[in-house]
Coordinates of C-alpha atoms in Angstrom, one line a residue:
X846 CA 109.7 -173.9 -156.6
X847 CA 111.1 -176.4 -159.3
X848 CA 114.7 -177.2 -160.0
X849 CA 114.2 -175.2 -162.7
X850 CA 112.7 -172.0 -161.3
X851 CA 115.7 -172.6 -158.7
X852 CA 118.6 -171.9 -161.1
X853 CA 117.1 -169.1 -163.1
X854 CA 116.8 -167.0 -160.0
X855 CA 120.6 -168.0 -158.6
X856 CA 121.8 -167.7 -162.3
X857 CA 119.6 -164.1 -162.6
X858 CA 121.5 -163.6 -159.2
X859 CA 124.9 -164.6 -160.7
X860 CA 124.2 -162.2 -164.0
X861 CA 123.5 -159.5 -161.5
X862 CA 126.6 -159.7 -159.5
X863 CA 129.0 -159.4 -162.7
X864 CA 127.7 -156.8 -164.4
X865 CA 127.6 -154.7 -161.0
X866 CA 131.2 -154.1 -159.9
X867 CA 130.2 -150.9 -158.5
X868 CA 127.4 -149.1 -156.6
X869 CA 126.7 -147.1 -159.7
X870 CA 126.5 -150.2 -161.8
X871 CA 124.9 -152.0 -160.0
X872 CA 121.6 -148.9 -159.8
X873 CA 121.9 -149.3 -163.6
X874 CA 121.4 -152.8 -164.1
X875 CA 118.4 -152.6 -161.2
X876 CA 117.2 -149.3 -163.6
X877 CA 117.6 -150.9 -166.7
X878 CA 115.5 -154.3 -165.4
X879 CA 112.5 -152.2 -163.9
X880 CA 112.2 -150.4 -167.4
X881 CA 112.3 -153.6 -169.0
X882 CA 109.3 -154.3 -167.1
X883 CA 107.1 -150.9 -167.3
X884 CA 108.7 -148.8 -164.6
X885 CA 108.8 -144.9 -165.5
X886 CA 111.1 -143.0 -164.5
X887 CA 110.7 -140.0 -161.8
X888 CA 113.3 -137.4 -161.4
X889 CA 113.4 -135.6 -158.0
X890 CA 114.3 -132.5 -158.9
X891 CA 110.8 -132.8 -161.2
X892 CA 107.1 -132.3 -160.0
X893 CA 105.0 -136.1 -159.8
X894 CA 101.9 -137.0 -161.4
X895 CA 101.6 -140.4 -160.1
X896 CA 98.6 -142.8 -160.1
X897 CA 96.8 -145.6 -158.5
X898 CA 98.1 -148.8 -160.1
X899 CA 101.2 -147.7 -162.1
X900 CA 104.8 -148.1 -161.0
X901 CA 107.9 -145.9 -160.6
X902 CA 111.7 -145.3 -159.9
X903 CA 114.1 -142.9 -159.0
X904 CA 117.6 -142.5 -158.9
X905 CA 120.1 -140.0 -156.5
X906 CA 123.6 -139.9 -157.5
X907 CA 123.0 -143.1 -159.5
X908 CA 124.2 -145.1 -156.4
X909 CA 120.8 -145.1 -154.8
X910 CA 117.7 -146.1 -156.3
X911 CA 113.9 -146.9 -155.2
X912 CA 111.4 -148.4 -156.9
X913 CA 107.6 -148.4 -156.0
X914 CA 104.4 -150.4 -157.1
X915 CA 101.3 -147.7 -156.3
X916 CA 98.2 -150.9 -155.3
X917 CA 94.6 -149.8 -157.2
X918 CA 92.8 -149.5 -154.2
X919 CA 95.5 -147.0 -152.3
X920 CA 94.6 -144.1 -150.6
X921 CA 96.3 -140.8 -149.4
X922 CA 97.2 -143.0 -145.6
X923 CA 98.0 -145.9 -146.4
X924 CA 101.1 -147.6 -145.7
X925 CA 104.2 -148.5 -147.2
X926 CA 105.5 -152.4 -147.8
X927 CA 108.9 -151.6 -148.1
X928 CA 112.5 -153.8 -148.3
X929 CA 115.3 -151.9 -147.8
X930 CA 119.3 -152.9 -148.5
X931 CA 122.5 -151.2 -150.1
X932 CA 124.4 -151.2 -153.3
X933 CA 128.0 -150.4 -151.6
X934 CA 130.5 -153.1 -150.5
X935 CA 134.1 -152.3 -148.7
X936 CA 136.7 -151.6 -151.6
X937 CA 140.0 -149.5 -152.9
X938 CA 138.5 -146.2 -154.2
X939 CA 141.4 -144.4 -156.1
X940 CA 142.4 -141.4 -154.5
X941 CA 141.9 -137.8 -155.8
X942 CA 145.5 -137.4 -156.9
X943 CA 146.5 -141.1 -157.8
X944 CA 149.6 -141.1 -159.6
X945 CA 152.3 -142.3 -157.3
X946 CA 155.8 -143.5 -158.9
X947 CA 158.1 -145.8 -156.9
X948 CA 161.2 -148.0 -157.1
X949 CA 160.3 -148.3 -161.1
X950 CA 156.8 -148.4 -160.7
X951 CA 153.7 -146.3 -161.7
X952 CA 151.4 -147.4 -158.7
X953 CA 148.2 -146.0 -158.0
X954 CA 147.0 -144.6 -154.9
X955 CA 143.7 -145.8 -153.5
X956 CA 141.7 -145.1 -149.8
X957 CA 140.5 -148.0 -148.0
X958 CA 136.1 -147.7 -148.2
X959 CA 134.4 -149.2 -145.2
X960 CA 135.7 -152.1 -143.1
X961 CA 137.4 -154.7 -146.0
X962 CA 139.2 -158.2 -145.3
X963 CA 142.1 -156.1 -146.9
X964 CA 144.1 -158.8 -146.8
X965 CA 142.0 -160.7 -149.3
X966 CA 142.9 -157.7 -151.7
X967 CA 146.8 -159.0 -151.8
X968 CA 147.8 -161.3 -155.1
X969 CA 144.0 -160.7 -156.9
X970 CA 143.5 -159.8 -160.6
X971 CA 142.1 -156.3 -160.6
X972 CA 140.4 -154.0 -163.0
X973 CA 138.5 -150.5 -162.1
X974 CA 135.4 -149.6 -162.8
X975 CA 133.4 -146.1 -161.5
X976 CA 131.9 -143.1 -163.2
X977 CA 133.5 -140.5 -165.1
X978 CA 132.4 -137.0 -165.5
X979 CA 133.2 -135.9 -169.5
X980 CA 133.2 -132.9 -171.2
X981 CA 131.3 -133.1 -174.2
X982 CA 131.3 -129.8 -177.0
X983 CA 129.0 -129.8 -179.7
X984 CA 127.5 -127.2 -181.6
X985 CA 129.4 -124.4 -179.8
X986 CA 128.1 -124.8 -176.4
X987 CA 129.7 -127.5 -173.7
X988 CA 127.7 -130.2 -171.5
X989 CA 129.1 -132.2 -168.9
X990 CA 128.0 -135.7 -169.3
X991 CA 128.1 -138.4 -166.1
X992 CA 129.1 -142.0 -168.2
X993 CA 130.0 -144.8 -166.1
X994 CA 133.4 -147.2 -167.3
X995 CA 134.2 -150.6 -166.5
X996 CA 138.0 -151.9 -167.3
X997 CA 137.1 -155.5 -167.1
X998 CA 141.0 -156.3 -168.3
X999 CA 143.2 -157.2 -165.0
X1000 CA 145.4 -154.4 -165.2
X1001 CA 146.7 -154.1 -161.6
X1002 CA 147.9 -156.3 -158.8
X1003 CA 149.0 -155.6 -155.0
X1004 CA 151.6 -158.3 -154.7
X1005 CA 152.7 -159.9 -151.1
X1006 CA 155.8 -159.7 -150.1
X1007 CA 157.7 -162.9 -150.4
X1008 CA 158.1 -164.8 -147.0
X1009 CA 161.9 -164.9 -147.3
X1010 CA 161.8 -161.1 -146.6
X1011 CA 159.3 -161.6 -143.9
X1012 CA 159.8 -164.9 -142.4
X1013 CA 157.5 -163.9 -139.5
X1014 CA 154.6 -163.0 -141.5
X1015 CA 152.9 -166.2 -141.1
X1016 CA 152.8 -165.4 -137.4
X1017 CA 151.1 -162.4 -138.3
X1018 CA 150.2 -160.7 -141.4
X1019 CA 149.5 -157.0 -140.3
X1020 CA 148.2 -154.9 -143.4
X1021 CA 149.6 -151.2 -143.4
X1022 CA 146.5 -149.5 -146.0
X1023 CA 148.5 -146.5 -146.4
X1024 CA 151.9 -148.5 -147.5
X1025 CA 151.4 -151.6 -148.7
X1026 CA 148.1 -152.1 -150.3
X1027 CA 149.0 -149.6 -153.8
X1028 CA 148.2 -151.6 -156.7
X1029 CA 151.0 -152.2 -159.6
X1030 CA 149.5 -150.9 -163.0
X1031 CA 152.9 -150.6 -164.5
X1032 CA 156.8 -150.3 -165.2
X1033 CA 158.1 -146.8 -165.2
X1034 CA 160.2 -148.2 -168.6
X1035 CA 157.1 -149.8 -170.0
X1036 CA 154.8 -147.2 -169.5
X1037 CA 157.5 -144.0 -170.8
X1038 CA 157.9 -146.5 -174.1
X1039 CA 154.0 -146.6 -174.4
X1040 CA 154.0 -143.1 -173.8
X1041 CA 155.8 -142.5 -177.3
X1042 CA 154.1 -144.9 -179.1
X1043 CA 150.3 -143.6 -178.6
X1044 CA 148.0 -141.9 -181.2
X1045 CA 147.4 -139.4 -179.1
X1046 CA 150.4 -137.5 -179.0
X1047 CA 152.6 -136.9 -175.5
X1048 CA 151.4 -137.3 -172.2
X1049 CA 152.0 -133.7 -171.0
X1050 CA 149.0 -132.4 -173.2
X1051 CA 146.5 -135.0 -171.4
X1052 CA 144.4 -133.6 -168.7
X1053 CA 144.9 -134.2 -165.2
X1054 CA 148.6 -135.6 -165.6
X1055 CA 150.0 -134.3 -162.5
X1056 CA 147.2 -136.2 -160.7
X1057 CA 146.6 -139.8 -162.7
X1058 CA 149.2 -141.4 -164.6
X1059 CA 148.1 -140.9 -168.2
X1060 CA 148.5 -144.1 -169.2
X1061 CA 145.5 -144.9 -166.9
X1062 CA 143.6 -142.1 -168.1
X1063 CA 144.3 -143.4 -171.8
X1064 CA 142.7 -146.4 -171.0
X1065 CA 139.6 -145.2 -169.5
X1066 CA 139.2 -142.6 -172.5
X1067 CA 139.8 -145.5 -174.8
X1068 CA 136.6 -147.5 -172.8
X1069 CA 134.0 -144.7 -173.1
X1070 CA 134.8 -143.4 -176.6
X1071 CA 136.6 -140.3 -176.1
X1072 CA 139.9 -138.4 -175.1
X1073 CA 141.6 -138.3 -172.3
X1074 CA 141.6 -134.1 -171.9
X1075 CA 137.5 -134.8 -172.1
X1076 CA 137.8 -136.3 -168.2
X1077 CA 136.7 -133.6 -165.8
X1078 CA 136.6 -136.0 -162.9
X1079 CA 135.7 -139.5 -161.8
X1080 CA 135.1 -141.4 -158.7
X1081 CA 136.5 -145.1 -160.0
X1082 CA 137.7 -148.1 -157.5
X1083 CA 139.6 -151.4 -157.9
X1084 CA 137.7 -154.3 -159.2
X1085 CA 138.3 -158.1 -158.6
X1086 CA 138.0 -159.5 -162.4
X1087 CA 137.2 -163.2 -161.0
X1088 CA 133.8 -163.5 -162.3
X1089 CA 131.0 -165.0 -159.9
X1090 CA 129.7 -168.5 -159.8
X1091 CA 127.7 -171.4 -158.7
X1092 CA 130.1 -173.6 -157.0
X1093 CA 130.9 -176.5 -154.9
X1094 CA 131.1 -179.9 -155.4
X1095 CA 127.4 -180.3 -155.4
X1096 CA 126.8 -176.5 -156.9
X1097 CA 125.4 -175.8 -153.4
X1098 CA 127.6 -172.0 -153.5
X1099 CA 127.6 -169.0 -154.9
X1100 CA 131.5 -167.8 -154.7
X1101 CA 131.9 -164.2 -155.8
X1102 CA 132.7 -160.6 -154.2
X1103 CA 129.9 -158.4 -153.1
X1104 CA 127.3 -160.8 -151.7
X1105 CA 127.2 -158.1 -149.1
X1106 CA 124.8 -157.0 -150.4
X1107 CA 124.2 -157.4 -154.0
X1108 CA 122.4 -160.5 -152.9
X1109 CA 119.8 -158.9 -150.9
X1110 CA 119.4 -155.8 -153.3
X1111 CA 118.8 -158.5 -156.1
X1112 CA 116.6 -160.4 -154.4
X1113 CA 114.8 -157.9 -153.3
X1114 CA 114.3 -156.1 -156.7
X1115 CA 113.3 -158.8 -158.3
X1116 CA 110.8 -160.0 -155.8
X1117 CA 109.3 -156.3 -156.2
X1118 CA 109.2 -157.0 -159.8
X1119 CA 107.5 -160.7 -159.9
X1120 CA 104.9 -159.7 -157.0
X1121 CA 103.8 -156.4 -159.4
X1122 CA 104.6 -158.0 -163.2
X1123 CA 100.9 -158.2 -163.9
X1124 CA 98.0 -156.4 -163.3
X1125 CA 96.1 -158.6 -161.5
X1126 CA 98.9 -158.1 -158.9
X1127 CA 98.0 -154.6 -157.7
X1128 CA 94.2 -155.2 -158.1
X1129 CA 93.7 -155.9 -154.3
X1130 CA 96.4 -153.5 -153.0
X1131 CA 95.9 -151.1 -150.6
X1132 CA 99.2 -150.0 -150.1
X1133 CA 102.5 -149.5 -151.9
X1134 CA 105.1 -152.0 -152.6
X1135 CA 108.8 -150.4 -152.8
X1136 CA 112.0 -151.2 -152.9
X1137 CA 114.8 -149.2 -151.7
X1138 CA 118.4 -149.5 -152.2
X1139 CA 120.7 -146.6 -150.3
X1140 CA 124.7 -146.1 -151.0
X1141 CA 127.2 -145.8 -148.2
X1142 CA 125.6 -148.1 -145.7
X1143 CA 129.5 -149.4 -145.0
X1144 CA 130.7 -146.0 -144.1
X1145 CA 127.4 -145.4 -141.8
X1146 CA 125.2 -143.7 -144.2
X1147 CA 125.6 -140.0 -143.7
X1148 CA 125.2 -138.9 -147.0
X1149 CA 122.9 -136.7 -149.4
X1150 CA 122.2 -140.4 -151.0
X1151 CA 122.9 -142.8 -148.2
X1152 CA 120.0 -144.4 -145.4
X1153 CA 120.7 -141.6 -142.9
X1154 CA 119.4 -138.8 -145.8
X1155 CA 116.1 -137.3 -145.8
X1156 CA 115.8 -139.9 -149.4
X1157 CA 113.7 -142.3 -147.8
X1158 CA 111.5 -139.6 -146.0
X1159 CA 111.1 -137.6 -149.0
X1160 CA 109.9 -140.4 -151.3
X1161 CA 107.0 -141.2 -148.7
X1162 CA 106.0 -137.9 -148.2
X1163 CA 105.7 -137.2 -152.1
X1164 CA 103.8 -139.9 -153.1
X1165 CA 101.4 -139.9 -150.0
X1166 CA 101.5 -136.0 -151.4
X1167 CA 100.2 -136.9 -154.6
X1168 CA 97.2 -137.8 -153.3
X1169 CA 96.0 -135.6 -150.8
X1170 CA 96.7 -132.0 -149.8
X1171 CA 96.5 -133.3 -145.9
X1172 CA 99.9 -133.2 -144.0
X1173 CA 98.5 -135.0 -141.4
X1174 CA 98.5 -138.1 -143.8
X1175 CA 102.1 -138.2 -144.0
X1176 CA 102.5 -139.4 -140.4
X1177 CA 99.4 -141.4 -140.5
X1178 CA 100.9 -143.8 -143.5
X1179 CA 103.8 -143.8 -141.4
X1180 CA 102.3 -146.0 -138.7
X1181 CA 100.7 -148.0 -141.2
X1182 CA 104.1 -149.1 -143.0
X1183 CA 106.8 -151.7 -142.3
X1184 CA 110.1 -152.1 -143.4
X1185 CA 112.6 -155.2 -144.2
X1186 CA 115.9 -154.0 -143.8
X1187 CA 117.7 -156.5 -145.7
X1188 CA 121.6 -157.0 -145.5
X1189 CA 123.2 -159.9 -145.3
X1190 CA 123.7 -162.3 -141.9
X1191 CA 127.0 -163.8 -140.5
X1192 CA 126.7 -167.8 -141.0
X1193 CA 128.2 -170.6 -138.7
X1194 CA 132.2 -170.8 -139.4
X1195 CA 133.0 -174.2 -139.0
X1196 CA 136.3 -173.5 -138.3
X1197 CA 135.0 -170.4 -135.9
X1198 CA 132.5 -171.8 -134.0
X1199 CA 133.3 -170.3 -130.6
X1200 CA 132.4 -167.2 -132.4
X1201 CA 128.5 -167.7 -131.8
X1202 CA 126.3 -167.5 -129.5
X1203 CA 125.7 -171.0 -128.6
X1204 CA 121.6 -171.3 -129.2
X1205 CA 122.2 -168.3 -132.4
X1206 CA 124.0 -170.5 -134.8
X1207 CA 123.0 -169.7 -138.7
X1208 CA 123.5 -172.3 -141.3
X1209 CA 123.5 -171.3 -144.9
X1210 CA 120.1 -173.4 -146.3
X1211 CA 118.4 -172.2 -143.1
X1212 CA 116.8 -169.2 -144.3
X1213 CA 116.5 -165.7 -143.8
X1214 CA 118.2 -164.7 -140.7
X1215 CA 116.3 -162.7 -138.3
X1216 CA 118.7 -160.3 -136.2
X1217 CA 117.9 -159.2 -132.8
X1218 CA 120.1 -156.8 -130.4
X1219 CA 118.7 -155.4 -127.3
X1220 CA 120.8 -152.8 -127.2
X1221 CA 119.2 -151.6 -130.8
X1222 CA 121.9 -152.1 -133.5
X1223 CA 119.6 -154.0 -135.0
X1224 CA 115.8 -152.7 -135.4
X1225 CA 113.8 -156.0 -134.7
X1226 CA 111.4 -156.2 -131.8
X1227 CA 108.7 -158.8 -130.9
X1228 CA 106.0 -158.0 -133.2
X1229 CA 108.1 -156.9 -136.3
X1230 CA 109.7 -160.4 -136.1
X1231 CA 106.6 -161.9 -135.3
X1232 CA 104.9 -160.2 -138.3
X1233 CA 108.0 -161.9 -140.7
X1234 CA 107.7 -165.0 -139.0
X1235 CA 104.4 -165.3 -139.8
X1236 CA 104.6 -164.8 -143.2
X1237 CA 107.4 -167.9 -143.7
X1238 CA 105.4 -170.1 -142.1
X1239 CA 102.3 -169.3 -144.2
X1240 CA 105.0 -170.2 -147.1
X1241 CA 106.7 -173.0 -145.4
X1242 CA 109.9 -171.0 -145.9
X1243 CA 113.0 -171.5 -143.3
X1244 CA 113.8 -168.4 -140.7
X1245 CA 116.4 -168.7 -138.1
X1246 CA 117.3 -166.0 -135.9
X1247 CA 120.6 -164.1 -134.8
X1248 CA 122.3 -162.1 -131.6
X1249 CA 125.5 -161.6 -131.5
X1250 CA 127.6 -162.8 -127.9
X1251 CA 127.6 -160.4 -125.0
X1252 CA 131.5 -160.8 -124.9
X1253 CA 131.4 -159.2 -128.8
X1254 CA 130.6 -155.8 -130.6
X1255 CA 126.9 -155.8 -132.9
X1256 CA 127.4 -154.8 -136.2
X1257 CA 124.4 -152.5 -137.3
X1258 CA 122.2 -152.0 -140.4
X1259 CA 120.5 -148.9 -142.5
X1260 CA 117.7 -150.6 -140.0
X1261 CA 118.1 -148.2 -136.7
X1262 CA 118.7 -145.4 -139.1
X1263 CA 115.2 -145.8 -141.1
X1264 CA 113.5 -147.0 -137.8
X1265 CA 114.7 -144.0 -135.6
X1266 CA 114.7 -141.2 -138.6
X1267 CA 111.2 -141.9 -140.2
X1268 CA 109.3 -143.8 -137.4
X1269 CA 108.8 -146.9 -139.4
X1270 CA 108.1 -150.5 -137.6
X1271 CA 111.2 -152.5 -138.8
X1272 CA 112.8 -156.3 -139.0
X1273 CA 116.6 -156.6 -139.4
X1274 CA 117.2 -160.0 -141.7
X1275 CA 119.5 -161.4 -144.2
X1276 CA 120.8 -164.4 -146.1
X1277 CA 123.9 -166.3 -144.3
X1278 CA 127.1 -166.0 -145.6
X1279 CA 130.9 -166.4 -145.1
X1280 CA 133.7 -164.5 -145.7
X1281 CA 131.6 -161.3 -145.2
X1282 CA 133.7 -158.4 -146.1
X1283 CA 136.2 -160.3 -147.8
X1284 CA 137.1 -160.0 -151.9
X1285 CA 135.5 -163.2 -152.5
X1286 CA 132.7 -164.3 -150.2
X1287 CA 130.0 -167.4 -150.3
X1288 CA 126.7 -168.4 -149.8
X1289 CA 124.1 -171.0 -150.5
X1290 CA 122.1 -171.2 -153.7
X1291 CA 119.2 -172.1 -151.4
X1292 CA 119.6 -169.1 -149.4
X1293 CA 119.2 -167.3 -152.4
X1294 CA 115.9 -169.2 -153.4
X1295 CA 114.4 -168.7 -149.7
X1296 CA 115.0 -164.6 -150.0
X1297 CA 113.8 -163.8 -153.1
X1298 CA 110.4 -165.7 -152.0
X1299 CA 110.5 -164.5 -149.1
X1300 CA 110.6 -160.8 -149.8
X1301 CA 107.9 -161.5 -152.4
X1302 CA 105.6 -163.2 -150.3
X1303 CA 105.7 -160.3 -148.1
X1304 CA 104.6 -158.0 -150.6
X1305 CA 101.7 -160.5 -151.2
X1306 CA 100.8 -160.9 -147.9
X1307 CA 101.5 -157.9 -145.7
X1308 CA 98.4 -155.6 -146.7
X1309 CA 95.7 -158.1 -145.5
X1310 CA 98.1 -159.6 -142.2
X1311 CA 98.9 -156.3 -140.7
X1312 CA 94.7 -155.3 -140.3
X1313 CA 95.1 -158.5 -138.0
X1314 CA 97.3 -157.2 -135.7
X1315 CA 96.2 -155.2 -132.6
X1316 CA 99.3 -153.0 -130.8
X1317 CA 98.4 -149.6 -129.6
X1318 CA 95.0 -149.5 -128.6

């Protein structure tokens, strides 16, 4: 791949990441880029009429999306190609009732979501962004409309406290979530005097003012269009407003929040994209090409849109449906299907490097990382990473490969999940990174390069490699 062909994919990547501060954002960019392309649009709660050849997406809760390429020459049977990552990262969700006043200040009460750095969080520029359910009346009749709302402005801060009222906190800097990690959005005194000033007349007539400080709800109204007593509800978290970019002194880094694991569900999608843009692509294909991308994979995926859901189950059993009237296909295209659980990898720390394994040591450049753990946290076995393997090297793409010390815990993946729940041969990878879990984390531009062509040479290739391979016989 040319210099060239290099930065339009990390800069594709880097257009990705800041217009996805949230899960739900982040399913309508990859919605709005598959349309672009041809993909229709499937809704589950409607009957399918799908066909050889063509390509399709669904959405659940707008936070989970999968996208499918159908090959020409499929049959009811045949397998499924699939990579698999998530759209969620660890963040400050605002709570149900947020409005909290203290010492002078209109704060604003936020739950901790998965396992955050949450001490990166302190002394960052923070917006919110989320989905808002709104109450829309025209006509005489009411609908209740889901819109989604970005404040891009930084508009709250959760300041340190300065070390001459902790002197031991560089000794230690122990985060309380409950206490100390409330954003500032205002002054009591600012806020009463921007009360009297606004169009809208008084606070006490907005909506929801015993539970968010209307100030707050003012400014989301004043985002989508409408007034604040049109909010029913809305599930909205903290935002870091530091954009993301290619950085380093040799512009060998991508710097930005959310890497884990925007970058994977990018790469992914767009690979799925290039390797079915034309029809030439699906001529030869057998089997079907998908993408899938599940919410809540940080909080362990027990949800009615999350990994551990019947989502992934159901979308193989209605297109291998759509062809045949035979149950007994479902579990036949079963065993015939492989999936690339894609989430991001833990790099070398050069300042950590007792933290690896001594002959397990990713580098960022290296290549996808291939994860083993015997103990299952991670899905890879001998011929899954074989299969993978084999496909780099046909491409003279880098792979390196991952276990975590025996003196540490594993981390896991929506891998075990997918592999134990549907029955599905699976290989746990990802790009390396630092500062996983952190508000601002890094990777390599190369890194970025070797996924995307990864994950689309194994769309290319997997079809006519797997008939090669010889297990139980």
């Amino acid at each position: 791949m040319a210099d060239s062909e290099v930065s339009s994919v990390v800069f594709d990547l880097i257009n990705f990441l800041n217009v996805s501060p949230t899960a739900f954002h982040a399913v309508d960019e990859a919605k709005k880029r598959l349309q672009k392309v041809g993909y229709e649009q499937l809704l589950e709660r409607e009957d399918w009429k799908l066909e050889a050849g063509k390509r399709y997406f669904f959405t659940r809760n707008h936070s989970t999306i999968v996208a499918f390429a159908i090959g020409k020459r499929y049959v009811a049977g045949n397998g499924f190609h699939i990579v698999g990552a998530h759209t969620d990262s660890p963040c400050l969700k605002l709570k149900p009732v947020s409005k909290v006043i203290k010492g002078g200040y209109l704060e604003v009460g936020v739950q901790t979501y998965g396992g955050g750095l949450w001490h990166t969080w302190f002394d960052r520029d923070l917006g919110v962004a989320g989905r808002v359910m709104i109450k829309e009346e025209k006509g005489g009749s009411v609908s209740y409309l889901h819109r989604l709302v970005r404040i891009e402005e930084p508009i709250m801060r959760v300041p340190t406290l300065a070390i001459h009222l902790d002197r031991g906190v560089n000794d230690g800097f122990t985060v309380n979530t409950q206490s100390h990690l409330l954003p500032i959005l205002a002054t009591s005194i600012k806020a009463e005097l921007n009360r009297e000033v606004a169009e809208n007349g008084p606070a006490e007539k907005i909506t929801n003012n015993s539970s968010h400080h209307s100030l707050l709800l003012q400014m989301i109204a004043n985002k989508l269009g409408c007034q604040p007593d049109q909010i029913c509800d809305f599930e909205l978290q903290a935002c870091d407003t530091q954009p993301s970019i290619v950085a380093g002194a040799t512009k060998e880094f991508i710097f930005s929040g959310r890497l884990d694991n925007l970058c994977m569900s990018f790469c992914s999608l767009k690979a799925l994209i290039d390797a079915t843009s034309s029809e030439s692509d699906l001529e030869d294909e057998s089997g079907v090409r998908m993408v899938a991308l599940f919410d809540h994979e940080e909080v362990g995926s027990n949800s009615a849109q999350g990994a551990g859901s019947p989502v992934m189950l159901d979308a193989l059993s209605r297109i291998t449906n759509s062809f045949t009237s035979d149950s007994k296909m479902l579990t036949k295209a079963i065993q015939r299907s492989f999936l690339v659980s894609a989430d991001m990898a833990h790099a070398l720390h050069p300042n950590y490097m007792d933290r690896h394994e001594e002959n397990h040591k990713p580098k960022l450049h290296g290549g996808l990382v291939i994860k083993h753990n015997a103990n299952q946290r991670y899905a890879t076995n001998a011929v899954t990473s074989f299969i993978f393997k084999e496909i780099a090297i046909k491409h003279s793409l880098p792979v390196q490969d991952f276990v975590v010390r025996n003196d540490m815990p594993c981390g896991s993946t929506i891998g075990p999940i997918l592999a134990s729940g549907v029955g599905i041969r699976t290989v746990d990878v990802g790009a390396p990174q630092l500062s996983m879990h952190s508000i601002r984390e890094m990777c390599a531009v190369d890194d970025v390069k070797h996924s995307y062509e990864h994950f689309k040479a194994f769309f290319q290739e997997f079809s006519n490699l797997d008939t090669s391979i010889t297990v139980d016989m």
